[in-house]
Amino acid sequence: MAALLKKFRIDATDLNVINTFGRPPKRETITEFNRYVTNIKEDNSGQRGLINEVGTFSA
């Protein structure tokens, strides 16, 4: 990890450790994320955006 940080010139103090990785996001976090990506998501008009919903497939 230290080698990668050095290679990309990232100071270790710039890192934020996410210690809630295994837990689902809070409703507020999902709402905030959706607010940020609204303008770049695919819309119903068929206009393709940079982000679109990914479906799940059953075997």
PDB file of C-alpha atoms in Angstrom:
ATOM      1  CA  MET A   1       0.000   0.000   0.000  1.00  0.00           C
ATOM      2  CA  ALA A   2       2.785   2.409   0.880  1.00  0.00           C
ATOM      3  CA  ALA A   3       4.419   1.793  -2.505  1.00  0.00           C
ATOM      4  CA  LEU A   4       1.192   2.655  -4.349  1.00  0.00           C
ATOM      5  CA  LEU A   5       0.709   5.814  -2.331  1.00  0.00           C
ATOM      6  CA  LYS A   6       4.259   6.868  -3.093  1.00  0.00           C
ATOM      7  CA  LYS A   7       3.933   5.990  -6.792  1.00  0.00           C
ATOM      8  CA  PHE A   8       0.831   8.160  -7.188  1.00  0.00           C
ATOM      9  CA  ARG A   9       2.172  10.859  -4.857  1.00  0.00           C
ATOM     10  CA  ILE A  10      -0.657  10.480  -2.356  1.00  0.00           C
ATOM     11  CA  ASP A  11       0.093  11.534   1.191  1.00  0.00           C
ATOM     12  CA  ALA A  12      -1.139   9.014   3.761  1.00  0.00           C
ATOM     13  CA  THR A  13      -2.844  11.822   5.693  1.00  0.00           C
ATOM     14  CA  ASP A  14      -5.118  12.381   2.662  1.00  0.00           C
ATOM     15  CA  LEU A  15      -6.725   8.943   3.088  1.00  0.00           C
ATOM     16  CA  ASN A  16     -10.090   8.346   4.712  1.00  0.00           C
ATOM     17  CA  VAL A  17     -10.613   4.841   6.039  1.00  0.00           C
ATOM     18  CA  ILE A  18     -14.143   3.504   5.570  1.00  0.00           C
ATOM     19  CA  ASN A  19     -14.842   1.283   8.539  1.00  0.00           C
ATOM     20  CA  THR A  20     -18.507   0.582   7.732  1.00  0.00           C
ATOM     21  CA  PHE A  21     -17.813  -1.348   4.530  1.00  0.00           C
ATOM     22  CA  GLY A  22     -20.011  -4.350   5.366  1.00  0.00           C
ATOM     23  CA  ARG A  23     -23.073  -2.313   6.354  1.00  0.00           C
ATOM     24  CA  PRO A  24     -25.721  -1.045   3.940  1.00  0.00           C
ATOM     25  CA  PRO A  25     -25.741   2.730   3.319  1.00  0.00           C
ATOM     26  CA  LYS A  26     -28.096   4.985   5.248  1.00  0.00           C
ATOM     27  CA  ARG A  27     -31.140   6.366   3.425  1.00  0.00           C
ATOM     28  CA  GLU A  28     -29.643   9.887   3.697  1.00  0.00           C
ATOM     29  CA  THR A  29     -26.455   8.717   1.973  1.00  0.00           C
ATOM     30  CA  ILE A  30     -28.396   7.173  -0.906  1.00  0.00           C
ATOM     31  CA  THR A  31     -30.480  10.335  -1.292  1.00  0.00           C
ATOM     32  CA  GLU A  32     -27.374  12.525  -1.329  1.00  0.00           C
ATOM     33  CA  PHE A  33     -25.660  10.279  -3.911  1.00  0.00           C
ATOM     34  CA  ASN A  34     -28.729  10.339  -6.156  1.00  0.00           C
ATOM     35  CA  ARG A  35     -28.844  14.133  -5.925  1.00  0.00           C
ATOM     36  CA  TYR A  36     -25.225  14.326  -7.126  1.00  0.00           C
ATOM     37  CA  VAL A  37     -25.659  11.981 -10.101  1.00  0.00           C
ATOM     38  CA  THR A  38     -29.098  13.094 -11.303  1.00  0.00           C
ATOM     39  CA  ASN A  39     -27.693  15.162 -14.178  1.00  0.00           C
ATOM     40  CA  ILE A  40     -25.524  12.375 -15.563  1.00  0.00           C
ATOM     41  CA  LYS A  41     -27.904   9.423 -15.259  1.00  0.00           C
ATOM     42  CA  GLU A  42     -29.750   7.913 -18.198  1.00  0.00           C
ATOM     43  CA  ASP A  43     -33.244   9.365 -18.493  1.00  0.00           C
ATOM     44  CA  ASN A  44     -36.521   7.923 -19.822  1.00  0.00           C
ATOM     45  CA  SER A  45     -36.226   9.740 -23.168  1.00  0.00           C
ATOM     46  CA  GLY A  46     -33.649   7.248 -24.388  1.00  0.00           C
ATOM     47  CA  GLN A  47     -30.891   9.824 -24.074  1.00  0.00           C
ATOM     48  CA  ARG A  48     -27.951   7.859 -22.800  1.00  0.00           C
ATOM     49  CA  GLY A  49     -26.132   9.328 -19.832  1.00  0.00           C
ATOM     50  CA  LEU A  50     -22.892   8.373 -18.213  1.00  0.00           C
ATOM     51  CA  ILE A  51     -24.587   6.308 -15.490  1.00  0.00           C
ATOM     52  CA  ASN A  52     -27.401   3.814 -15.944  1.00  0.00           C
ATOM     53  CA  GLU A  53     -29.087   1.269 -13.723  1.00  0.00           C
ATOM     54  CA  VAL A  54     -27.622  -2.217 -13.766  1.00  0.00           C
ATOM     55  CA  GLY A  55     -30.084  -5.075 -13.754  1.00  0.00           C
ATOM     56  CA  THR A  56     -29.531  -8.400 -12.100  1.00  0.00           C
ATOM     57  CA  PHE A  57     -29.556 -11.674 -13.952  1.00  0.00           C
ATOM     58  CA  SER A  58     -30.768 -14.990 -12.646  1.00  0.00           C
ATOM     59  CA  ALA A  59     -29.053 -18.200 -13.604  1.00  0.00           C
TER      60      ALA A  59
END
